[in-house]
mmCIF file of C-alpha atoms in Angstrom:
data_model
loop_
_atom_site.group_PDB
_atom_site.id
_atom_site.type_symbol
_atom_site.label_atom_id
_atom_site.label_comp_id
_atom_site.label_asym_id
_atom_site.label_seq_id
_atom_site.Cartn_x
_atom_site.Cartn_y
_atom_site.Cartn_z
ATOM 1 C CA MET A 271 107.603 82.141 87.840
ATOM 2 C CA VAL A 272 107.901 85.813 87.501
ATOM 3 C CA PHE A 273 111.427 85.728 86.393
ATOM 4 C CA GLY A 274 110.520 82.912 83.850
ATOM 5 C CA ALA A 275 107.755 85.083 82.507
ATOM 6 C CA GLY A 276 110.189 87.848 81.709
ATOM 7 C CA ALA A 277 110.197 90.242 84.997
ATOM 8 C CA ALA A 278 113.508 91.891 85.866
ATOM 9 C CA ILE A 279 112.507 92.802 89.329
ATOM 10 C CA MET A 280 110.040 91.481 92.112
ATOM 11 C CA THR A 281 109.558 92.116 95.795
ATOM 12 C CA VAL A 282 109.644 89.788 98.819
ATOM 13 C CA LEU A 283 108.410 90.802 102.046
ATOM 14 C CA SER A 284 111.136 91.546 104.664
ATOM 15 C CA CYS A 285 109.405 89.367 107.332
ATOM 16 C CA ALA A 286 109.698 86.315 105.029
ATOM 17 C CA SER A 287 111.711 83.442 106.296
ATOM 18 C CA PRO A 288 115.607 83.384 105.741
ATOM 19 C CA ALA A 289 114.760 80.109 103.568
ATOM 20 C CA THR A 290 112.239 82.164 101.324
ATOM 21 C CA HIS A 291 114.956 84.849 101.018
ATOM 22 C CA GLU A 292 117.375 82.441 100.034
ATOM 23 C CA ALA A 293 115.155 80.684 97.558
ATOM 24 C CA VAL A 294 114.050 83.917 95.764
ATOM 25 C CA GLY A 295 117.637 85.199 95.647
ATOM 26 C CA LYS A 296 118.943 82.076 94.047
ATOM 27 C CA ARG A 297 116.139 82.342 91.359
ATOM 28 C CA ALA A 298 116.823 86.058 90.952
ATOM 29 C CA ALA A 299 120.513 85.398 90.502
ATOM 30 C CA ALA A 300 119.767 82.540 88.081
ATOM 31 C CA PHE A 301 117.825 85.026 85.690
ATOM 32 C CA GLY A 302 119.986 87.965 86.134
ATOM 33 C CA ALA A 303 117.039 89.751 87.902
ATOM 34 C CA THR A 304 116.680 91.926 91.039
ATOM 35 C CA VAL A 305 114.686 91.680 94.304
ATOM 36 C CA VAL A 306 113.357 94.198 96.289
ATOM 37 C CA VAL A 307 112.832 93.650 100.091
ATOM 38 C CA ASP A 308 109.415 95.253 100.930
ATOM 39 C CA THR A 309 109.186 96.470 104.519
ATOM 40 C CA ILE A 310 105.429 97.321 104.451
ATOM 41 C CA THR A 311 104.864 94.778 107.372
ATOM 42 C CA GLU A 312 107.430 96.693 109.272
ATOM 43 C CA ALA A 313 105.704 100.165 108.723
ATOM 44 C CA GLY A 314 105.754 102.351 111.813
ATOM 45 C CA LYS A 315 108.566 100.373 113.543
ATOM 46 C CA ALA A 316 111.585 101.878 114.775
ATOM 47 C CA GLU A 317 113.822 99.342 113.187
ATOM 48 C CA LEU A 318 112.450 98.316 109.587
ATOM 49 C CA ILE A 319 115.296 95.839 108.843
ATOM 50 C CA PRO A 320 117.145 94.141 111.694
ATOM 51 C CA LEU A 321 120.619 95.262 112.184
ATOM 52 C CA ASN A 322 122.092 91.841 111.556
ATOM 53 C CA ALA A 323 120.087 91.389 108.524
ATOM 54 C CA VAL A 324 122.001 89.744 105.467
ATOM 55 C CA PHE A 325 120.312 89.423 101.961
ATOM 56 C CA PRO A 326 121.552 87.519 98.847
ATOM 57 C CA GLU A 327 123.585 89.452 96.465
ATOM 58 C CA SER A 328 120.603 89.506 94.002
ATOM 59 C CA PHE A 329 118.663 91.736 96.587
ATOM 60 C CA GLY A 330 118.971 95.176 95.122
ATOM 61 C CA TYR A 331 116.843 97.396 97.246
ATOM 62 C CA ILE A 332 115.009 97.869 100.319
ATOM 63 C CA ALA A 333 111.610 99.240 99.813
ATOM 64 C CA VAL A 334 110.604 101.560 102.495
ATOM 65 C CA HIS A 335 106.748 101.315 101.977
ATOM 66 C CA SER A 336 103.784 102.853 104.037
ATOM 67 C CA PRO A 337 100.833 100.910 103.677
ATOM 68 C CA THR A 338 97.604 102.589 101.987
ATOM 69 C CA ASP A 339 95.374 101.017 104.664
ATOM 70 C CA ALA A 340 97.249 102.750 107.468
ATOM 71 C CA ARG A 341 96.933 106.104 105.663
ATOM 72 C CA LEU A 342 93.002 105.449 104.814
ATOM 73 C CA ALA A 343 92.856 104.859 108.704
ATOM 74 C CA GLY A 344 94.006 108.329 109.374
ATOM 75 C CA ASN A 345 97.679 107.602 109.841
ATOM 76 C CA ILE A 346 99.460 110.421 107.742
ATOM 77 C CA SER A 347 102.860 110.036 109.202
ATOM 78 C CA THR A 348 105.664 110.542 107.056
ATOM 79 C CA SER A 349 108.183 108.373 109.032
ATOM 80 C CA HIS A 350 108.804 106.067 106.078
ATOM 81 C CA ILE A 351 110.210 108.960 104.225
ATOM 82 C CA ASP A 352 112.580 109.810 107.123
ATOM 83 C CA ALA A 353 113.579 106.072 107.244
ATOM 84 C CA VAL A 354 115.289 106.561 103.882
ATOM 85 C CA ARG A 355 118.464 107.986 105.274
ATOM 86 C CA LYS A 356 118.725 105.356 108.023
ATOM 87 C CA MET A 357 118.594 102.781 105.275
ATOM 88 C CA HIS A 358 121.068 104.542 103.015
ATOM 89 C CA ASP A 359 123.314 105.178 106.056
ATOM 90 C CA ARG A 360 123.269 101.115 106.372
ATOM 91 C CA GLY A 361 124.470 100.837 102.864
ATOM 92 C CA PHE A 362 121.093 99.893 101.320
ATOM 93 C CA LEU A 363 119.575 101.246 98.036
ATOM 94 C CA VAL A 364 115.945 102.252 98.552
ATOM 95 C CA SER A 365 112.594 102.093 96.759
ATOM 96 C CA LEU A 366 110.192 104.599 98.640
ATOM 97 C CA ALA A 367 106.582 103.832 98.397
ATOM 98 C CA GLY A 368 103.385 104.859 99.936
ATOM 99 C CA GLY A 369 101.720 108.319 100.342
ATOM 100 C CA ILE A 370 103.988 109.768 97.830
ATOM 101 C CA GLY A 371 102.259 112.686 95.818
ATOM 102 C CA PRO A 372 102.062 116.754 95.706
ATOM 103 C CA ASP A 373 102.093 117.212 99.545
ATOM 104 C CA THR A 374 105.008 114.828 100.175
ATOM 105 C CA LEU A 375 106.919 114.876 97.068
ATOM 106 C CA GLU A 376 109.419 117.579 98.089
ATOM 107 C CA ALA A 377 110.305 115.783 101.256
ATOM 108 C CA ALA A 378 110.756 112.464 99.291
ATOM 109 C CA ILE A 379 113.111 113.970 96.643
ATOM 110 C CA ALA A 380 115.192 115.501 99.574
ATOM 111 C CA VAL A 381 115.999 111.957 101.025
ATOM 112 C CA GLU A 382 117.030 110.783 97.504
ATOM 113 C CA PRO A 383 115.637 107.389 97.193
ATOM 114 C CA GLU A 384 116.868 105.554 94.191
ATOM 115 C CA ILE A 385 113.297 104.697 93.169
ATOM 116 C CA LEU A 386 110.280 106.654 93.904
ATOM 117 C CA VAL A 387 106.942 104.864 93.609
ATOM 118 C CA VAL A 388 103.993 106.913 93.245
ATOM 119 C CA GLY A 389 100.509 105.082 93.001
ATOM 120 C CA SER A 390 97.313 106.561 94.232
ATOM 121 C CA ALA A 391 98.469 110.094 93.914
ATOM 122 C CA ILE A 392 98.168 109.147 90.026
ATOM 123 C CA THR A 393 95.816 106.583 89.732
ATOM 124 C CA GLU A 394 93.057 108.265 91.954
ATOM 125 C CA SER A 395 93.403 111.621 90.094
ATOM 126 C CA ALA A 396 91.030 113.158 87.800
ATOM 127 C CA SER A 397 93.963 113.884 85.576
ATOM 128 C CA PRO A 398 96.506 110.980 85.966
ATOM 129 C CA LYS A 399 98.596 111.935 82.978
ATOM 130 C CA GLU A 400 99.059 115.616 84.379
ATOM 131 C CA VAL A 401 99.903 114.572 87.751
ATOM 132 C CA ALA A 402 102.399 112.005 86.690
ATOM 133 C CA ARG A 403 104.033 114.650 84.347
ATOM 134 C CA TRP A 404 103.946 117.201 87.239
ATOM 135 C CA ILE A 405 105.757 114.692 89.338
ATOM 136 C CA ARG A 406 108.272 113.736 86.675
ATOM 137 C CA ASP A 407 108.992 117.244 85.977
ATOM 138 C CA ARG A 408 110.014 117.923 89.457
ATOM 139 C CA LEU A 409 112.568 114.738 89.756
ATOM 140 C CA PRO A 410 116.138 115.967 89.656
ATOM 141 C CA ASN A 411 117.246 112.658 88.485
ATOM 142 C CA SER A 412 114.505 110.985 86.754
ATOM 143 C CA GLY A 413 116.866 108.415 85.149
ATOM 144 C CA ARG A 414 118.006 106.947 88.381
ATOM 145 C CA GLY A 415 116.864 103.734 89.885
ATOM 146 C CA TRP A 416 115.798 100.221 88.819
ATOM 147 C CA PRO A 417 117.876 97.358 88.537
ATOM 148 C CA TRP A 418 120.556 99.423 86.630
ATOM 149 C CA ASP A 419 122.040 100.912 89.720
ATOM 150 C CA ARG A 420 122.500 97.715 91.767
ATOM 151 C CA ARG A 421 125.842 97.683 93.682
#
């Protein structure tokens, strides 16, 4: 439905069944769209994606994603930022999300995710436009990422 409505990109959970991944991959391919495999349900685990994982060609990125509820419960780990390198070493392009803001931006930029998703640092700010600009101005490759760089 999302691709039929004009979306160019969507997410699917990494823990979804192989049948779901296959079905989503076929629909994405039919529309020339891209899928992001979101690891939010695997956050904090040593292995975000099984070593033998194989995804359809239309799956363009692995989303290394720290959940908001974990941070609200006091988990301020930045292990998801460190996990970007592991995903790159395995040949995946990465979308990094969760807890990205002024305190973590430098570390997030250092691991070079193809996509950097910033949410609450902007949406919960008293000055969202200023925070968004502050972050954008610090990005070394602000035109990088999205479906355009899919391998």
